[in-house]
Amino acid sequence: MDLARTAPPPETCSTCGGDGAVFRVHDGRAVAEPCAHTRGCPSCGGSGRVFVTDERGYSVVRGCACGADPRRLALLTGLRLPLKFVGRTLDGYRPYRSEQARALARARRFVDEFVPQAAGTRALLLCGPPGTGKTHLLAAMLRELALRKGVRGRYEEFFLLLSDIRDGFSRGLSSREWLEPLRQVEVLAIDEIGKGGKNREFEQGVLDEIISVRYNAGRPTLLATNYPRPGAPWSFGAEGETRETLEQRVGQRIYSRLHELCDLVDVLGPDHRQDQHQKRELLDDQEAAHVATDRSAVEATPFHDSASSPGRPRSPRG
Ligand SMILES: Nc1ncnc2c1ncn2[C@@H]1O[C@H](COP(=O)(O)OP(=O)(O)OP(=O)(O)O)[C@@H](O)[C@H]1O
Ligand SMILES: [Mg+2]
Ligand SMILES: [Zn+2]
Ligand SMILES: [Zn+2]
């Protein structure tokens, strides 16, 4: 009998929504931990590992279905997702426009078709104005790849990555050394490419090196940007800067490289952030009239996309 299937029904815990994992911030990073309820798991006793008998009759160790499997938690922590995005799912992404439906379908296809350890999956570049859910899709793809296929992924924000790399250089790291961990990760997501500082040549060089080294290793990179491809129906410029296309922003050579190596996907839709902001204000007004806020509510961030699961408790969000 497969012991991994005898865990309690997952709907029972209101802290984690049944996933067995919650995220806490340690040193500014979201770290996945087993939810307290898994300590009472009758299958694993909280260890997250169970012995099962495989097809050949051998006893083997497997991750417990309660979600406390240390390997699963390590994969989730290793994604280095911003806390706000740890619970984002593809099912929780709502396509308000046909472009978003296409982007969602492409994201699903990426996850479905990805074969761990097999080279050659094409990279994706999500382009769209602010608040259309690009980071949501990146986070959801990484999460699903980790959970469904055990894929080691990693999320990086380009701007922060640049400052890490500068730090590395100042500590004497060579470009080969800072590139190596980025090369090794199975699926790398780099958010907000094009968003940089004053040193364009350096920024473009970094992007070029990462994309090339990953391409040569046969590992896909997921990218997102606010800058439009030439001819796209929106324009973008960071505060105080002139509006540019992605081609102008990253330079013609790198743009054509991106074009060659990635599928470009427009993510166009309403600015969900503004939308949510208005809805929240409305809700806050209504709630303030009826109930006092429950301050004892769960501190940890549950793992599931509570936006897509209305029955679950609301979590603190950034
Ligand atoms: N279509 C959608 N369905 C459900 N949630 C969405 C959708 N679009 C955005 N959101 C939510 O709205 C918030 C903002 O979205 P997100 O940060 O992913 O946008 P973005 O495209 O990355 O914006 P930016 O370009 O400014 O980085 C997130 O909490 C995200 O989960
Ligand atoms: Mg974003
Ligand atoms: Zn729980
Ligand atoms: Zn268990």
mmCIF file of C-alpha atoms and ligand atoms in Angstrom:
data_model
loop_
_atom_site.group_PDB
_atom_site.id
_atom_site.type_symbol
_atom_site.label_atom_id
_atom_site.label_comp_id
_atom_site.label_asym_id
_atom_site.label_seq_id
_atom_site.Cartn_x
_atom_site.Cartn_y
_atom_site.Cartn_z
ATOM 1 C CA MET A 1 0.000 0.000 0.000
ATOM 2 C CA ASP A 2 1.222 3.493 -0.760
ATOM 3 C CA LEU A 3 1.509 5.073 2.682
ATOM 4 C CA ALA A 4 1.988 8.502 1.115
ATOM 5 C CA ARG A 5 -1.707 8.513 0.341
ATOM 6 C CA THR A 6 -2.955 8.039 3.868
ATOM 7 C CA ALA A 7 -2.360 11.598 5.164
ATOM 8 C CA PRO A 8 -5.405 13.403 6.590
ATOM 9 C CA PRO A 9 -7.682 15.128 4.121
ATOM 10 C CA PRO A 10 -5.818 18.327 3.182
ATOM 11 C CA GLU A 11 -8.771 20.700 3.557
ATOM 12 C CA THR A 12 -8.612 20.473 7.334
ATOM 13 C CA CYS A 13 -5.975 23.140 8.072
ATOM 14 C CA SER A 14 -6.940 26.789 7.901
ATOM 15 C CA THR A 15 -3.330 27.998 8.225
ATOM 16 C CA CYS A 16 -1.909 26.432 5.094
ATOM 17 C CA GLY A 17 -5.109 25.591 3.261
ATOM 18 C CA GLY A 18 -4.006 21.963 3.288
ATOM 19 C CA ASP A 19 -0.704 22.355 1.451
ATOM 20 C CA GLY A 20 1.430 21.621 4.461
ATOM 21 C CA ALA A 21 3.761 24.532 3.731
ATOM 22 C CA VAL A 22 3.846 28.075 5.010
ATOM 23 C CA PHE A 23 6.345 30.803 4.214
ATOM 24 C CA ARG A 24 8.219 32.961 6.677
ATOM 25 C CA VAL A 25 10.700 35.712 6.058
ATOM 26 C CA HIS A 26 14.274 34.939 7.085
ATOM 27 C CA ASP A 27 16.961 37.461 6.128
ATOM 28 C CA GLY A 28 14.564 39.080 3.703
ATOM 29 C CA ARG A 29 13.819 35.816 1.897
ATOM 30 C CA ALA A 30 10.701 33.689 1.830
ATOM 31 C CA VAL A 31 11.513 30.359 3.438
ATOM 32 C CA ALA A 32 9.115 27.418 3.175
ATOM 33 C CA GLU A 33 8.476 25.579 6.430
ATOM 34 C CA PRO A 34 6.204 22.693 7.317
ATOM 35 C CA CYS A 35 2.878 23.925 8.643
ATOM 36 C CA ALA A 36 2.411 23.188 12.347
ATOM 37 C CA HIS A 37 -0.488 20.848 11.571
ATOM 38 C CA THR A 38 1.876 18.369 9.849
ATOM 39 C CA ARG A 39 3.462 17.550 13.229
ATOM 40 C CA GLY A 40 0.410 15.449 13.909
ATOM 41 C CA CYS A 41 0.522 13.668 10.553
ATOM 42 C CA PRO A 42 -0.308 9.992 11.176
ATOM 43 C CA SER A 43 1.745 8.915 8.145
ATOM 44 C CA CYS A 44 5.081 10.626 8.819
ATOM 45 C CA GLY A 45 4.776 12.017 12.351
ATOM 46 C CA GLY A 46 5.975 15.366 11.026
ATOM 47 C CA SER A 47 9.205 14.192 9.379
ATOM 48 C CA GLY A 48 7.723 14.602 5.933
ATOM 49 C CA ARG A 49 9.214 11.280 4.802
ATOM 50 C CA VAL A 50 7.463 7.915 4.630
ATOM 51 C CA PHE A 51 8.491 4.391 3.718
ATOM 52 C CA VAL A 52 6.523 2.916 0.882
ATOM 53 C CA THR A 53 6.816 -0.344 -0.962
ATOM 54 C CA ASP A 54 7.633 0.121 -4.621
ATOM 55 C CA GLU A 55 6.505 -2.010 -7.591
ATOM 56 C CA ARG A 56 9.353 -4.464 -7.038
ATOM 57 C CA GLY A 57 8.515 -4.935 -3.371
ATOM 58 C CA TYR A 58 11.386 -2.826 -2.040
ATOM 59 C CA SER A 59 10.924 -0.392 0.803
ATOM 60 C CA VAL A 60 11.789 3.151 -0.358
ATOM 61 C CA VAL A 61 11.579 6.622 1.185
ATOM 62 C CA ARG A 62 9.098 9.061 -0.350
ATOM 63 C CA GLY A 63 7.852 12.537 0.430
ATOM 64 C CA CYS A 64 4.695 12.446 2.552
ATOM 65 C CA ALA A 65 1.489 13.748 0.992
ATOM 66 C CA CYS A 66 0.978 16.058 3.992
ATOM 67 C CA GLY A 67 3.439 18.474 2.344
ATOM 68 C CA ALA A 68 6.172 18.454 4.986
ATOM 69 C CA ASP A 69 8.602 16.680 2.644
ATOM 70 C CA PRO A 70 11.931 18.480 3.243
ATOM 71 C CA ARG A 71 12.909 18.139 -0.415
ATOM 72 C CA ARG A 72 9.716 19.795 -1.557
ATOM 73 C CA LEU A 73 10.173 22.606 0.986
ATOM 74 C CA ALA A 74 13.779 23.130 -0.113
ATOM 75 C CA LEU A 75 12.704 23.439 -3.743
ATOM 76 C CA LEU A 76 10.107 26.038 -2.782
ATOM 77 C CA THR A 77 12.581 28.029 -0.692
ATOM 78 C CA GLY A 78 15.135 27.797 -3.493
ATOM 79 C CA LEU A 79 12.775 29.603 -5.864
ATOM 80 C CA ARG A 80 13.549 32.792 -3.923
ATOM 81 C CA LEU A 81 10.149 34.229 -4.745
ATOM 82 C CA PRO A 82 9.150 37.581 -3.279
ATOM 83 C CA LEU A 83 6.882 36.812 -0.322
ATOM 84 C CA LYS A 84 3.915 38.388 -2.021
ATOM 85 C CA PHE A 85 4.140 35.905 -4.874
ATOM 86 C CA VAL A 86 4.812 32.611 -3.069
ATOM 87 C CA GLY A 87 1.210 31.506 -3.389
ATOM 88 C CA ARG A 88 0.483 32.637 -6.924
ATOM 89 C CA THR A 89 -0.843 29.915 -9.213
ATOM 90 C CA LEU A 90 -1.733 29.598 -12.871
ATOM 91 C CA ASP A 91 -5.274 28.662 -11.825
ATOM 92 C CA GLY A 92 -5.403 31.912 -9.879
ATOM 93 C CA TYR A 93 -4.573 34.003 -12.945
ATOM 94 C CA ARG A 94 -7.632 35.522 -14.554
ATOM 95 C CA PRO A 95 -7.485 36.410 -18.233
ATOM 96 C CA TYR A 96 -9.335 39.690 -18.650
ATOM 97 C CA ARG A 97 -8.288 40.024 -22.279
ATOM 98 C CA SER A 98 -7.417 37.692 -25.103
ATOM 99 C CA GLU A 99 -3.726 38.605 -24.782
ATOM 100 C CA GLN A 100 -3.777 37.483 -21.157
ATOM 101 C CA ALA A 101 -5.560 34.274 -22.131
ATOM 102 C CA ARG A 102 -2.842 33.618 -24.697
ATOM 103 C CA ALA A 103 -0.115 34.397 -22.165
ATOM 104 C CA LEU A 104 -1.702 32.051 -19.623
ATOM 105 C CA ALA A 105 -2.014 29.284 -22.204
ATOM 106 C CA ARG A 106 1.630 29.743 -23.170
ATOM 107 C CA ALA A 107 2.674 29.627 -19.508
ATOM 108 C CA ARG A 108 0.717 26.398 -19.017
ATOM 109 C CA ARG A 109 2.271 24.899 -22.117
ATOM 110 C CA PHE A 110 5.716 25.784 -20.826
ATOM 111 C CA VAL A 111 5.053 23.903 -17.596
ATOM 112 C CA ASP A 112 3.357 20.963 -19.301
ATOM 113 C CA GLU A 113 6.037 20.499 -21.929
ATOM 114 C CA PHE A 114 9.044 21.033 -19.720
ATOM 115 C CA VAL A 115 11.029 17.837 -19.373
ATOM 116 C CA PRO A 116 13.535 17.940 -16.502
ATOM 117 C CA GLN A 117 17.116 17.368 -17.597
ATOM 118 C CA ALA A 118 16.212 17.521 -21.279
ATOM 119 C CA ALA A 119 17.853 20.341 -23.194
ATOM 120 C CA GLY A 120 16.235 22.699 -25.611
ATOM 121 C CA THR A 121 13.031 24.173 -24.143
ATOM 122 C CA ARG A 122 12.514 27.602 -25.672
ATOM 123 C CA ALA A 123 12.786 30.658 -23.474
ATOM 124 C CA LEU A 124 9.831 33.001 -22.910
ATOM 125 C CA LEU A 125 9.782 36.765 -22.757
ATOM 126 C CA LEU A 126 6.628 38.291 -21.264
ATOM 127 C CA CYS A 127 6.155 41.932 -22.299
ATOM 128 C CA GLY A 128 3.454 44.145 -20.885
ATOM 129 C CA PRO A 129 2.571 47.333 -19.060
ATOM 130 C CA PRO A 130 2.531 47.425 -15.224
ATOM 131 C CA GLY A 131 0.073 45.297 -13.265
ATOM 132 C CA THR A 132 -0.911 42.843 -15.981
ATOM 133 C CA GLY A 133 0.384 39.836 -14.056
ATOM 134 C CA LYS A 134 3.810 39.105 -15.523
ATOM 135 C CA THR A 135 5.463 38.484 -12.172
ATOM 136 C CA HIS A 136 2.413 36.453 -11.152
ATOM 137 C CA LEU A 137 2.897 34.206 -14.188
ATOM 138 C CA LEU A 138 6.645 33.826 -13.651
ATOM 139 C CA ALA A 139 6.140 32.888 -9.999
ATOM 140 C CA ALA A 140 3.310 30.485 -10.825
ATOM 141 C CA MET A 141 5.330 28.721 -13.521
ATOM 142 C CA LEU A 142 8.306 28.226 -11.204
ATOM 143 C CA ARG A 143 6.071 27.010 -8.402
ATOM 144 C CA GLU A 144 4.248 24.534 -10.582
ATOM 145 C CA LEU A 145 7.442 23.218 -12.144
ATOM 146 C CA ALA A 146 8.854 22.669 -8.652
ATOM 147 C CA LEU A 147 5.758 20.958 -7.287
ATOM 148 C CA ARG A 148 4.718 18.916 -10.279
ATOM 149 C CA LYS A 149 8.094 18.017 -11.727
ATOM 150 C CA GLY A 150 10.621 18.622 -8.967
ATOM 151 C CA VAL A 151 12.338 21.293 -11.065
ATOM 152 C CA ARG A 152 14.943 23.496 -9.403
ATOM 153 C CA GLY A 153 14.000 27.029 -10.364
ATOM 154 C CA ARG A 154 15.006 30.482 -9.301
ATOM 155 C CA TYR A 155 13.474 33.928 -9.467
ATOM 156 C CA GLU A 156 15.647 37.019 -9.853
ATOM 157 C CA GLU A 157 14.760 40.635 -10.278
ATOM 158 C CA PHE A 158 17.122 42.106 -12.807
ATOM 159 C CA PHE A 159 17.831 45.280 -10.883
ATOM 160 C CA LEU A 160 18.691 43.388 -7.682
ATOM 161 C CA LEU A 161 20.696 40.846 -9.614
ATOM 162 C CA LEU A 162 22.803 43.660 -11.046
ATOM 163 C CA SER A 163 23.636 44.923 -7.596
ATOM 164 C CA ASP A 164 24.527 41.378 -6.436
ATOM 165 C CA ILE A 165 26.824 41.063 -9.406
ATOM 166 C CA ARG A 166 28.464 44.412 -8.677
ATOM 167 C CA ASP A 167 28.970 43.246 -5.093
ATOM 168 C CA GLY A 168 30.516 40.061 -6.415
ATOM 169 C CA PHE A 169 32.918 41.978 -8.626
ATOM 170 C CA SER A 170 33.961 44.186 -5.749
ATOM 171 C CA ARG A 171 34.730 41.034 -3.756
ATOM 172 C CA GLY A 172 36.891 39.824 -6.601
ATOM 173 C CA LEU A 173 34.503 37.322 -8.255
ATOM 174 C CA SER A 174 35.076 36.702 -11.940
ATOM 175 C CA SER A 175 32.134 36.767 -14.346
ATOM 176 C CA ARG A 176 32.426 33.001 -14.677
ATOM 177 C CA GLU A 177 31.939 32.665 -10.916
ATOM 178 C CA TRP A 178 28.806 34.795 -10.667
ATOM 179 C CA LEU A 179 27.374 33.208 -13.786
ATOM 180 C CA GLU A 180 27.810 29.625 -12.639
ATOM 181 C CA PRO A 181 24.862 29.429 -10.199
ATOM 182 C CA LEU A 182 22.639 31.118 -12.760
ATOM 183 C CA ARG A 183 23.781 28.645 -15.377
ATOM 184 C CA GLN A 184 23.113 25.639 -13.171
ATOM 185 C CA VAL A 185 19.557 26.326 -12.096
ATOM 186 C CA GLU A 186 17.122 24.366 -14.270
ATOM 187 C CA VAL A 187 14.661 27.177 -14.964
ATOM 188 C CA LEU A 188 15.736 30.745 -14.268
ATOM 189 C CA ALA A 189 13.245 33.608 -14.259
ATOM 190 C CA ILE A 190 14.564 37.149 -14.592
ATOM 191 C CA ASP A 191 11.946 39.768 -13.935
ATOM 192 C CA GLU A 192 11.967 43.379 -15.099
ATOM 193 C CA ILE A 193 14.705 43.194 -17.674
ATOM 194 C CA GLY A 194 15.561 46.598 -19.071
ATOM 195 C CA LYS A 195 15.018 48.135 -15.668
ATOM 196 C CA GLY A 196 18.452 49.308 -14.750
ATOM 197 C CA GLY A 197 20.452 52.267 -13.705
ATOM 198 C CA LYS A 198 22.838 54.517 -15.521
ATOM 199 C CA ASN A 199 25.368 52.025 -16.761
ATOM 200 C CA ARG A 200 23.639 50.602 -19.790
ATOM 201 C CA GLU A 201 26.665 48.962 -21.238
ATOM 202 C CA PHE A 202 27.195 46.947 -18.052
ATOM 203 C CA GLU A 203 23.504 46.051 -17.787
ATOM 204 C CA GLN A 204 23.286 44.937 -21.392
ATOM 205 C CA GLY A 205 26.471 42.931 -21.028
ATOM 206 C CA VAL A 206 25.099 41.099 -17.973
ATOM 207 C CA LEU A 207 21.857 40.246 -19.719
ATOM 208 C CA ASP A 208 23.695 39.084 -22.802
ATOM 209 C CA GLU A 209 26.006 36.834 -20.811
ATOM 210 C CA ILE A 210 23.204 35.246 -18.805
ATOM 211 C CA ILE A 211 21.056 34.531 -21.825
ATOM 212 C CA SER A 212 23.953 33.132 -23.809
ATOM 213 C CA VAL A 213 25.321 30.957 -21.057
ATOM 214 C CA ARG A 214 21.869 29.502 -20.422
ATOM 215 C CA TYR A 215 21.215 28.955 -24.079
ATOM 216 C CA ASN A 216 24.533 27.140 -24.447
ATOM 217 C CA ALA A 217 23.675 24.970 -21.447
ATOM 218 C CA GLY A 218 20.323 24.111 -23.070
ATOM 219 C CA ARG A 219 18.353 25.533 -20.143
ATOM 220 C CA PRO A 220 15.462 27.911 -20.616
ATOM 221 C CA THR A 221 15.142 31.374 -19.129
ATOM 222 C CA LEU A 222 11.856 33.077 -18.378
ATOM 223 C CA LEU A 223 11.975 36.855 -18.771
ATOM 224 C CA ALA A 224 9.581 39.716 -18.183
ATOM 225 C CA THR A 225 9.675 43.385 -19.043
ATOM 226 C CA ASN A 226 7.577 46.523 -19.167
ATOM 227 C CA TYR A 227 9.293 47.669 -22.335
ATOM 228 C CA PRO A 228 7.328 46.921 -25.495
ATOM 229 C CA ARG A 229 8.597 45.311 -28.654
ATOM 230 C CA PRO A 230 8.600 47.818 -31.520
ATOM 231 C CA GLY A 231 5.049 48.336 -32.772
ATOM 232 C CA ALA A 232 3.356 47.067 -29.586
ATOM 233 C CA PRO A 233 0.215 48.933 -28.495
ATOM 234 C CA TRP A 234 1.697 50.457 -25.337
ATOM 235 C CA SER A 235 4.733 52.507 -24.447
ATOM 236 C CA PHE A 236 6.852 52.559 -21.354
ATOM 237 C CA GLY A 237 9.387 54.742 -19.618
ATOM 238 C CA ALA A 238 10.468 54.577 -15.992
ATOM 239 C CA GLU A 239 9.751 57.634 -13.872
ATOM 240 C CA GLY A 240 11.683 60.622 -15.128
ATOM 241 C CA GLU A 241 12.863 58.765 -18.213
ATOM 242 C CA THR A 242 11.822 58.953 -21.837
ATOM 243 C CA ARG A 243 9.639 56.232 -23.258
ATOM 244 C CA GLU A 244 11.536 53.532 -25.074
ATOM 245 C CA THR A 245 10.938 50.248 -26.795
ATOM 246 C CA LEU A 246 12.703 47.144 -25.540
ATOM 247 C CA GLU A 247 14.924 47.335 -28.585
ATOM 248 C CA GLN A 248 16.015 50.881 -27.689
ATOM 249 C CA ARG A 249 16.398 49.935 -24.062
ATOM 250 C CA VAL A 250 18.589 46.866 -24.398
ATOM 251 C CA GLY A 251 20.226 47.729 -27.685
ATOM 252 C CA GLN A 252 19.708 46.323 -31.125
ATOM 253 C CA ARG A 253 22.135 43.428 -30.843
ATOM 254 C CA ILE A 254 20.703 42.026 -27.601
ATOM 255 C CA TYR A 255 17.183 42.621 -28.783
ATOM 256 C CA SER A 256 17.759 40.528 -31.846
ATOM 257 C CA ARG A 257 19.355 37.855 -29.654
ATOM 258 C CA LEU A 258 16.279 37.873 -27.396
ATOM 259 C CA HIS A 259 14.120 37.574 -30.453
ATOM 260 C CA GLU A 260 16.109 34.638 -31.676
ATOM 261 C CA LEU A 261 16.095 32.738 -28.369
ATOM 262 C CA CYS A 262 12.697 33.569 -26.832
ATOM 263 C CA ASP A 263 9.051 33.429 -27.677
ATOM 264 C CA LEU A 264 7.795 36.980 -27.155
ATOM 265 C CA VAL A 265 4.427 37.039 -25.441
ATOM 266 C CA ASP A 266 2.433 40.243 -24.942
ATOM 267 C CA VAL A 267 0.662 40.405 -21.582
ATOM 268 C CA LEU A 268 -1.917 43.109 -22.061
ATOM 269 C CA GLY A 269 -4.798 43.879 -19.773
ATOM 270 C CA PRO A 270 -6.076 46.183 -17.079
ATOM 271 C CA ASP A 271 -3.680 47.214 -14.302
ATOM 272 C CA HIS A 272 -4.687 44.655 -11.682
ATOM 273 C CA ARG A 273 -2.895 46.559 -8.947
ATOM 274 C CA GLN A 274 -5.067 49.644 -9.398
ATOM 275 C CA ASP A 275 -8.086 47.425 -9.748
ATOM 276 C CA GLN A 276 -7.352 45.613 -6.500
ATOM 277 C CA HIS A 277 -6.565 48.879 -4.796
ATOM 278 C CA GLN A 278 -9.997 50.247 -5.631
ATOM 279 C CA LYS A 279 -11.675 46.996 -4.614
ATOM 280 C CA ARG A 280 -9.735 46.906 -1.344
ATOM 281 C CA GLU A 281 -10.753 50.432 -0.490
ATOM 282 C CA LEU A 282 -14.370 49.567 -1.138
ATOM 283 C CA LEU A 283 -14.096 46.401 0.931
ATOM 284 C CA ASP A 284 -12.274 48.186 3.738
ATOM 285 C CA ASP A 285 -15.057 50.744 3.928
ATOM 286 C CA GLN A 286 -17.684 48.016 4.084
ATOM 287 C CA GLU A 287 -15.735 45.912 6.596
ATOM 288 C CA ALA A 288 -14.955 48.852 8.843
ATOM 289 C CA ALA A 289 -18.660 49.414 9.188
ATOM 290 C CA HIS A 290 -19.327 45.829 10.314
ATOM 291 C CA VAL A 291 -16.372 44.085 11.951
ATOM 292 C CA ALA A 292 -13.246 44.796 13.881
ATOM 293 C CA THR A 293 -10.123 43.310 12.291
ATOM 294 C CA ASP A 294 -8.993 40.051 13.862
ATOM 295 C CA ARG A 295 -5.413 40.833 14.915
ATOM 296 C CA SER A 296 -4.753 37.246 15.938
ATOM 297 C CA ALA A 297 -5.123 36.105 12.356
ATOM 298 C CA VAL A 298 -2.460 33.883 10.837
ATOM 299 C CA GLU A 299 0.963 35.475 10.676
ATOM 300 C CA ALA A 300 2.563 33.155 8.194
ATOM 301 C CA THR A 301 1.714 33.395 4.545
ATOM 302 C CA PRO A 302 -0.174 30.342 3.384
ATOM 303 C CA PHE A 303 1.077 28.612 0.371
ATOM 304 C CA HIS A 304 -2.029 28.596 -1.769
ATOM 305 C CA ASP A 305 -3.327 31.358 -3.976
ATOM 306 C CA SER A 306 -6.056 32.595 -1.692
ATOM 307 C CA ALA A 307 -7.268 34.857 -4.496
ATOM 308 C CA SER A 308 -8.372 31.710 -6.300
ATOM 309 C CA SER A 309 -9.742 29.992 -3.204
ATOM 310 C CA PRO A 310 -12.406 32.200 -1.713
ATOM 311 C CA GLY A 311 -13.089 29.785 1.170
ATOM 312 C CA ARG A 312 -9.626 30.263 2.650
ATOM 313 C CA PRO A 313 -8.626 32.840 5.220
ATOM 314 C CA ARG A 314 -7.215 36.067 3.861
ATOM 315 C CA SER A 315 -3.483 36.415 4.305
ATOM 316 C CA PRO A 316 -1.465 39.554 4.903
ATOM 317 C CA ARG A 317 -0.307 40.804 1.516
ATOM 318 C CA GLY A 318 2.180 43.348 0.361
HETATM 319 N N1 LIG B 1 -4.872 38.508 -14.515
HETATM 320 C C1 LIG B 1 -4.666 38.431 -13.200
HETATM 321 N N2 LIG B 1 -5.361 37.554 -12.451
HETATM 322 C C2 LIG B 1 -5.172 37.479 -11.117
HETATM 323 N N3 LIG B 1 -4.298 38.254 -10.433
HETATM 324 C C3 LIG B 1 -3.585 39.140 -11.129
HETATM 325 C C4 LIG B 1 -3.736 39.279 -12.533
HETATM 326 N N4 LIG B 1 -2.899 40.245 -12.963
HETATM 327 C C5 LIG B 1 -2.266 40.681 -11.867
HETATM 328 N N5 LIG B 1 -2.678 40.035 -10.766
HETATM 329 C C6 LIG B 1 -2.244 40.291 -9.379
HETATM 330 O O1 LIG B 1 -2.060 41.696 -9.293
HETATM 331 C C7 LIG B 1 -0.838 42.019 -8.639
HETATM 332 C C8 LIG B 1 0.098 42.722 -9.607
HETATM 333 O O2 LIG B 1 0.468 41.816 -10.632
HETATM 334 P P1 LIG B 1 1.983 41.596 -11.076
HETATM 335 O O3 LIG B 1 2.894 42.171 -10.056
HETATM 336 O O4 LIG B 1 2.171 40.179 -11.460
HETATM 337 O O5 LIG B 1 2.007 42.522 -12.381
HETATM 338 P P2 LIG B 1 3.233 42.829 -13.351
HETATM 339 O O6 LIG B 1 2.732 42.645 -14.725
HETATM 340 O O7 LIG B 1 4.397 42.018 -12.937
HETATM 341 O O8 LIG B 1 3.487 44.368 -13.074
HETATM 342 P P3 LIG B 1 4.870 45.173 -13.233
HETATM 343 O O9 LIG B 1 5.121 45.273 -14.709
HETATM 344 O O10 LIG B 1 4.604 46.497 -12.632
HETATM 345 O O11 LIG B 1 5.934 44.406 -12.535
HETATM 346 C C9 LIG B 1 -0.296 40.703 -8.128
HETATM 347 O O12 LIG B 1 -0.766 40.532 -6.824
HETATM 348 C C10 LIG B 1 -0.912 39.666 -9.059
HETATM 349 O O13 LIG B 1 -1.050 38.410 -8.431
HETATM 350 MG MG MG B 2 6.248 42.501 -12.158
HETATM 351 ZN ZN ZN B 3 -1.560 23.482 7.897
HETATM 352 ZN ZN ZN B 4 3.094 13.589 6.695
#
